[in-house]
Rosetta silent file (secondary structure, phi, psi, omega in degrees, C-alpha in Angstrom):
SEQUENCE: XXXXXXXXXXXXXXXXXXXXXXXXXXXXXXXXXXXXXXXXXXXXXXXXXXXXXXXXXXXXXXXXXXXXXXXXXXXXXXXXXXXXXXXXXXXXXXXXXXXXXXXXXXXXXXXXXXXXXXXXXXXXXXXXXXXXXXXXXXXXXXXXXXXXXXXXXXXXXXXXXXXXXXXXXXXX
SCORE:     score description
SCORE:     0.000 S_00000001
   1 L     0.000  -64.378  164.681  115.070   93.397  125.765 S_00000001
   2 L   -76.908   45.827  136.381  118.593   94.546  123.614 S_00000001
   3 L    90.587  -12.639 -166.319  116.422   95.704  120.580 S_00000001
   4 L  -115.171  157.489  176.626  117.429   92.531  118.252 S_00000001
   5 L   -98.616  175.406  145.763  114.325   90.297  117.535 S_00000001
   6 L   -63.054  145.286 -149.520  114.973   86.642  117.212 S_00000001
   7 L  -112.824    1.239  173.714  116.048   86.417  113.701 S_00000001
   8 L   -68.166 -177.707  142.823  114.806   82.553  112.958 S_00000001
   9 L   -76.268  -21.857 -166.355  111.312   81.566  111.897 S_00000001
  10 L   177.585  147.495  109.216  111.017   79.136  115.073 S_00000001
  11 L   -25.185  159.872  177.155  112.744   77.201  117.909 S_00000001
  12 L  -151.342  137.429 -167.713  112.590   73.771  118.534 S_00000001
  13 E  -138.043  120.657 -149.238  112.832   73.045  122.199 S_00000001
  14 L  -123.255  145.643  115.178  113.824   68.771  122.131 S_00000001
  15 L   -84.040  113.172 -152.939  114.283   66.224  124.743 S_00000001
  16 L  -113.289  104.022  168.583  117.095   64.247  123.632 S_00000001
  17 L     1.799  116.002  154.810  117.807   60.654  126.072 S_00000001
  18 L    66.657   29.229 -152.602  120.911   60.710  128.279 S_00000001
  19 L   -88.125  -54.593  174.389  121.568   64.770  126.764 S_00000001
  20 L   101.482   39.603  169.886  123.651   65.338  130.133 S_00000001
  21 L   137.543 -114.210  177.891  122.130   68.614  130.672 S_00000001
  22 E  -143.992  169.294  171.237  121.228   71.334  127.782 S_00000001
  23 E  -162.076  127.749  173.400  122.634   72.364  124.513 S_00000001
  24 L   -82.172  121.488  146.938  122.025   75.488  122.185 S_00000001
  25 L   -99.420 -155.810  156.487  121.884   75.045  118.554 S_00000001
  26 L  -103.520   87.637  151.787  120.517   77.683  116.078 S_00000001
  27 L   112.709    6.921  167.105  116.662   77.318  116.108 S_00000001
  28 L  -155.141  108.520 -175.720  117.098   74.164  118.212 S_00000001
  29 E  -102.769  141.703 -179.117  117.812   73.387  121.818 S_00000001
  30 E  -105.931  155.830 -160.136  118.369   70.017  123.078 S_00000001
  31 E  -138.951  118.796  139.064  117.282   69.019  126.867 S_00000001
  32 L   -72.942  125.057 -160.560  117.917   66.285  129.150 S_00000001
  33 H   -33.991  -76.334 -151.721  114.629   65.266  130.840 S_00000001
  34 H   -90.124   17.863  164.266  115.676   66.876  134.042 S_00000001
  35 H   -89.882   -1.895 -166.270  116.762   70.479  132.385 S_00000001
  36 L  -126.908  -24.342 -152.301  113.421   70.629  130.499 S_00000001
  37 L  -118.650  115.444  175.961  110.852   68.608  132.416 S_00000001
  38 L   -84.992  100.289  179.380  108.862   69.641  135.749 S_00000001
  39 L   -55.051  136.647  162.586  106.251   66.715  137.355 S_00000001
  40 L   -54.989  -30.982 -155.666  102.951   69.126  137.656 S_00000001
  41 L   -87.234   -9.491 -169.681  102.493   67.907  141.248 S_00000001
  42 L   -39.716  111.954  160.073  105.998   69.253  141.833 S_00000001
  43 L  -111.745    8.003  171.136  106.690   72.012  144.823 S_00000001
  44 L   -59.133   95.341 -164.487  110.635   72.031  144.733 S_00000001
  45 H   -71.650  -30.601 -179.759  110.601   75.512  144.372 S_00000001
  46 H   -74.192  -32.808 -170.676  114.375   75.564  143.749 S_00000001
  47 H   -66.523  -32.479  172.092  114.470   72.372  141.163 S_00000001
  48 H   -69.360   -7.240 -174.791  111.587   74.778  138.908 S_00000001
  49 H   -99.360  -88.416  174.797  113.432   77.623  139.247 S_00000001
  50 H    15.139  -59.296  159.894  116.739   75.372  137.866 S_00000001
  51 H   -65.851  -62.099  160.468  114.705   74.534  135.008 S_00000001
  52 H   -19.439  -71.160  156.788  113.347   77.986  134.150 S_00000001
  53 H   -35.178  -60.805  168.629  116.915   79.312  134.516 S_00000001
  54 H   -48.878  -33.915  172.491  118.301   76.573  132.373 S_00000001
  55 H   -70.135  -44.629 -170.845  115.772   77.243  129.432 S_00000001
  56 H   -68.214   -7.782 -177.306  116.428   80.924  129.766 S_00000001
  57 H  -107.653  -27.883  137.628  120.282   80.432  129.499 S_00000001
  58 H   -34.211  -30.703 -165.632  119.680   78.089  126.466 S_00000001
  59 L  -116.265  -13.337  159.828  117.565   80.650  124.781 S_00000001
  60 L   -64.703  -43.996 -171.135  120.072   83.470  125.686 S_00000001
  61 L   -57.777  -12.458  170.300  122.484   81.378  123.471 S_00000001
  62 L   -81.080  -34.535  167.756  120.467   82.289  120.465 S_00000001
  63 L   -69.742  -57.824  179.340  121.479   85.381  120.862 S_00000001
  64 E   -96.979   84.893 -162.610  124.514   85.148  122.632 S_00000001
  65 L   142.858  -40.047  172.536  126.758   82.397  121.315 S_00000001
  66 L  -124.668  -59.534  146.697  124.912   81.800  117.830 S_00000001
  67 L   -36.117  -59.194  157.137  123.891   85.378  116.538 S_00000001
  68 E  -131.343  138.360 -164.035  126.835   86.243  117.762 S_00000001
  69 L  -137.199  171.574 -177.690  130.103   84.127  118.833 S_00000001
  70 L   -94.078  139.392  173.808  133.670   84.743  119.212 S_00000001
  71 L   -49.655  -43.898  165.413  136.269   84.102  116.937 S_00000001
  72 L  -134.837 -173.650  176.984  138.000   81.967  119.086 S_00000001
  73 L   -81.859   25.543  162.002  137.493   80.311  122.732 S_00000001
  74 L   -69.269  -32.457  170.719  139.679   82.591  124.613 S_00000001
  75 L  -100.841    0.896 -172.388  136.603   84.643  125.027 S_00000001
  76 L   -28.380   -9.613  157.632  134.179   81.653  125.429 S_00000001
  77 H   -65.407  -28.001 -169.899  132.887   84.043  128.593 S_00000001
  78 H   -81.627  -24.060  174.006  131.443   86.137  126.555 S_00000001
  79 H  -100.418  -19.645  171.459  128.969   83.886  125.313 S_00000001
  80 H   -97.494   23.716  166.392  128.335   81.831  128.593 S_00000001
  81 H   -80.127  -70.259 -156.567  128.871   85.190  130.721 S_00000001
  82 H   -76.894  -28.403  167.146  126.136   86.774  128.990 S_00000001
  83 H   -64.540   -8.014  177.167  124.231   83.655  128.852 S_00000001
  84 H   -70.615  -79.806  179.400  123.978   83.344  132.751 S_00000001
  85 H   -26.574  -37.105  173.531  123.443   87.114  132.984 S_00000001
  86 H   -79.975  -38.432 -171.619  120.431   87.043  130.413 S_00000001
  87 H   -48.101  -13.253 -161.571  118.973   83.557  132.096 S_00000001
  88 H  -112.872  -45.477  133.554  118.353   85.714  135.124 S_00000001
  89 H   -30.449  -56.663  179.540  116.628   88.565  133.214 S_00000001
  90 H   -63.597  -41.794 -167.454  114.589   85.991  131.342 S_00000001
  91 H   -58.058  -59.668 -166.422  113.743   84.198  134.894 S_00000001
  92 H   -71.449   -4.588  157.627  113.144   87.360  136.429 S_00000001
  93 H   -45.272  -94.191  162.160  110.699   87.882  133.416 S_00000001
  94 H   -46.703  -52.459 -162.335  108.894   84.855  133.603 S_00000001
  95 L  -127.233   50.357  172.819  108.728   84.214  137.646 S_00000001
  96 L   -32.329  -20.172 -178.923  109.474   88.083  139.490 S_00000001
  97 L  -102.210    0.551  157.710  108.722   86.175  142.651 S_00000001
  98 L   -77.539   46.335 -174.088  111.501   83.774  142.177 S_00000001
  99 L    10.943   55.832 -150.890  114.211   86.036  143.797 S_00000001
 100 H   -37.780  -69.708 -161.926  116.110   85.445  140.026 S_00000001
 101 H   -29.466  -37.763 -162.767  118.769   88.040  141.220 S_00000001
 102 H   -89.527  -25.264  175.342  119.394   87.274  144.870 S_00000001
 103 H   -83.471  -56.466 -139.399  119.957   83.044  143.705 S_00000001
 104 H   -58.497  -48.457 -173.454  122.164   84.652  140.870 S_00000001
 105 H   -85.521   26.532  146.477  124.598   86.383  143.729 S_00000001
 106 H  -115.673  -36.823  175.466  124.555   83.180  145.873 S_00000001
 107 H   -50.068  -44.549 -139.313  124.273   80.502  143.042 S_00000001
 108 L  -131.176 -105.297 -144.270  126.734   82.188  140.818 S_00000001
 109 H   -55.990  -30.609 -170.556  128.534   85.047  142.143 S_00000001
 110 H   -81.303  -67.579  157.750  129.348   83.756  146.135 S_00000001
 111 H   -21.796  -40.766 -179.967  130.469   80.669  144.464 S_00000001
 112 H  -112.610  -12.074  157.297  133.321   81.487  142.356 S_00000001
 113 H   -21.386  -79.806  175.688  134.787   83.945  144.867 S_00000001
 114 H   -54.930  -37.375  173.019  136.538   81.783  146.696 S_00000001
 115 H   -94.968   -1.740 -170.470  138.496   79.795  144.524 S_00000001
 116 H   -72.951   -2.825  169.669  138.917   82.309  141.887 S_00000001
 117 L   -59.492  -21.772 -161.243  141.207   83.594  144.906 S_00000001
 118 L   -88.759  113.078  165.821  143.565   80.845  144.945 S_00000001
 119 H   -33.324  -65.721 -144.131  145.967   81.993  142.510 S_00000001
 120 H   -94.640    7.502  172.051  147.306   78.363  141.310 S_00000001
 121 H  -146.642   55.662  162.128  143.595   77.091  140.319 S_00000001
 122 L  -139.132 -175.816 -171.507  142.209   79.519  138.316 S_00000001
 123 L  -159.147  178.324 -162.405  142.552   81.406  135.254 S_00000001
 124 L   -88.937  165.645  155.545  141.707   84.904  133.639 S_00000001
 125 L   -74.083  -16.603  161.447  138.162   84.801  131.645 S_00000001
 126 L  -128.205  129.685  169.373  140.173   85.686  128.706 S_00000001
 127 L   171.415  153.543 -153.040  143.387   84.010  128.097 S_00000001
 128 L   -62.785  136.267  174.343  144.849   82.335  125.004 S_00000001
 129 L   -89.522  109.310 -153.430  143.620   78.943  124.274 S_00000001
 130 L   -80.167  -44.815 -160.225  146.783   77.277  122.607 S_00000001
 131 L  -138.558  160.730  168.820  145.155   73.707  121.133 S_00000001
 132 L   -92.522   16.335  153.021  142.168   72.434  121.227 S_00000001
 133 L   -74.391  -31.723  170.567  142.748   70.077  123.888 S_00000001
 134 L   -55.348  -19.189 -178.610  142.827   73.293  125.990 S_00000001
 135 L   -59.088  -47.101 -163.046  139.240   74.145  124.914 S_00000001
 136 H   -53.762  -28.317 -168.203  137.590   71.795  127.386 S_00000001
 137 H   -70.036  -19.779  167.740  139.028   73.997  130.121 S_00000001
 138 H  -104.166   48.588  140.176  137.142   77.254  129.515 S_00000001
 139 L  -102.882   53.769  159.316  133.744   75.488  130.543 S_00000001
 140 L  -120.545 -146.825 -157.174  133.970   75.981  133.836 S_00000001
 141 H   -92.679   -5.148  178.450  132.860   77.902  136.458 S_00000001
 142 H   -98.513    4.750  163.895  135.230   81.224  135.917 S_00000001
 143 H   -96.745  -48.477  152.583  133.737   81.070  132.259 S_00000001
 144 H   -86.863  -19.777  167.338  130.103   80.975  133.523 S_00000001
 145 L   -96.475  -12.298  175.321  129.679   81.976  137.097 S_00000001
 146 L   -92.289  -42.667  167.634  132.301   84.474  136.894 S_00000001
 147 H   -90.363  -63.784 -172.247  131.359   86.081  133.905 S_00000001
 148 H   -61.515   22.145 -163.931  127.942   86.200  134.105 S_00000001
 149 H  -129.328  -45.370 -164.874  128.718   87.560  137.901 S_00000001
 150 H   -92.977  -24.964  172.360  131.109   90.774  136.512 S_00000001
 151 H   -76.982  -55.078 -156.490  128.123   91.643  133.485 S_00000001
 152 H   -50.599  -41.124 -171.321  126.115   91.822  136.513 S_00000001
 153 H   -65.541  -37.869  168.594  128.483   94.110  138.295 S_00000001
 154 H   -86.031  -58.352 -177.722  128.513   96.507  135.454 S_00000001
 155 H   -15.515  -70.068 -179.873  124.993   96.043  134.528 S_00000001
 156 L   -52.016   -2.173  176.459  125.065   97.574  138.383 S_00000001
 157 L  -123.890  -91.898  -79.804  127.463  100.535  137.813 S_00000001
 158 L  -147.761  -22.159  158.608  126.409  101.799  134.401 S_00000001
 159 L    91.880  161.240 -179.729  122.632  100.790  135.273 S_00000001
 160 H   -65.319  -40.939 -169.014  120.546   98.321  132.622 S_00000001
 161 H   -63.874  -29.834 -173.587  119.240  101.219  130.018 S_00000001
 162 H   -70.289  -48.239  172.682  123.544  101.624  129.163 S_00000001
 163 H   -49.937  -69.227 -165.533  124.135   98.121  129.093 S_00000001
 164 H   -57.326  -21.300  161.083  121.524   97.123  126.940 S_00000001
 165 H   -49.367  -47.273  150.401  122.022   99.747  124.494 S_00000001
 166 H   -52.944  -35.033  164.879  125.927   98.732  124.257 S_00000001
 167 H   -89.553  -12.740  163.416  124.339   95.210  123.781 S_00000001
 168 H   -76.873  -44.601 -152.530  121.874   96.165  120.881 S_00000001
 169 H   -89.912  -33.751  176.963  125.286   97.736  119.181 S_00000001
 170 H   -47.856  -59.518 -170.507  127.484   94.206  120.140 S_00000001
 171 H   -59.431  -44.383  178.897  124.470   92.157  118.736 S_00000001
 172 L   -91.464    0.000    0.000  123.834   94.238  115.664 S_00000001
């Protein structure tokens, strides 16, 4: 989609016991059973699109996060910004009839509205990370629902053909 191929030989896509979610590595993502695994008889249309989304925001992180990462966490949005922002291109990929976009602006984007209002319990998407006890703090929701919710917003002013060009020169 940006022009870069995946640059491994192969993926490894794992379930690892009691994994508390997902985790990108380079050429290997690890899954807790309910981020990776669907029952076939299954017709929770929202818990498959949850999984779908989650693989696709895992598999953004090869690009975004492990091709390329930030020097330090102060920008840690940039790689789980863009990974939201791609999971919903990759979704909308895979399933076009799962309405990726329209759960992105209520899942994501409706969501961090409101408190990113309250002045005293938020924070900028960039701002200096002092220690690394401070690290834990930009994995929340104004590092991923908030950032992947403003690359949408340009994606939507500058249109997809600008972005992605600007993201083939960031990537390469």
């Amino acid at each position: 989609h940006f022009g870069v191929k995946y640059p491994l030989p192969k993926m490894d896509l794992m379930y690892e016991p009691h994994k508390g979610g997902a985790m990108e590595n380079w050429g290997l993502i690890l899954f807790d059973e309910r981020a990776l695994l669907i029952e076939p008889e299954s017709t929770d249309d929202d818990f498959r699109f949850q999984v779908l989304n989650i693989i696709a925001h895992e598999v953004a992180h090869q690009w975004f996060g492990n091709l390329v990462t930030c020097k330090w966490w102060s920008q840690t949005w940039l790689n789980e910004g863009f990974a939201v922002f791609v999971s919903y291109i990759g979704s909308h990929h895979v399933d076009p009839e799962a309405h990726s976009w329209e759960r992105m602006y209520v899942k994501d984007t409706q969501r961090v509205m409101f408190p990113d209002e309250n002045i005293d319990g938020h924070w900028a998407m960039t701002d200096p990370v002092a220690d690394r006890s401070d690290i834990d703090r930009k994995f929340g929701k104004f590092t991923y629902q908030k950032g992947g919710a403003v690359i949408r917003m340009m994606e939507q002013m500058i249109g997809m053909e600008t972005l992605a060009k600007g993201l083939n020169y960031y990537l390469t």
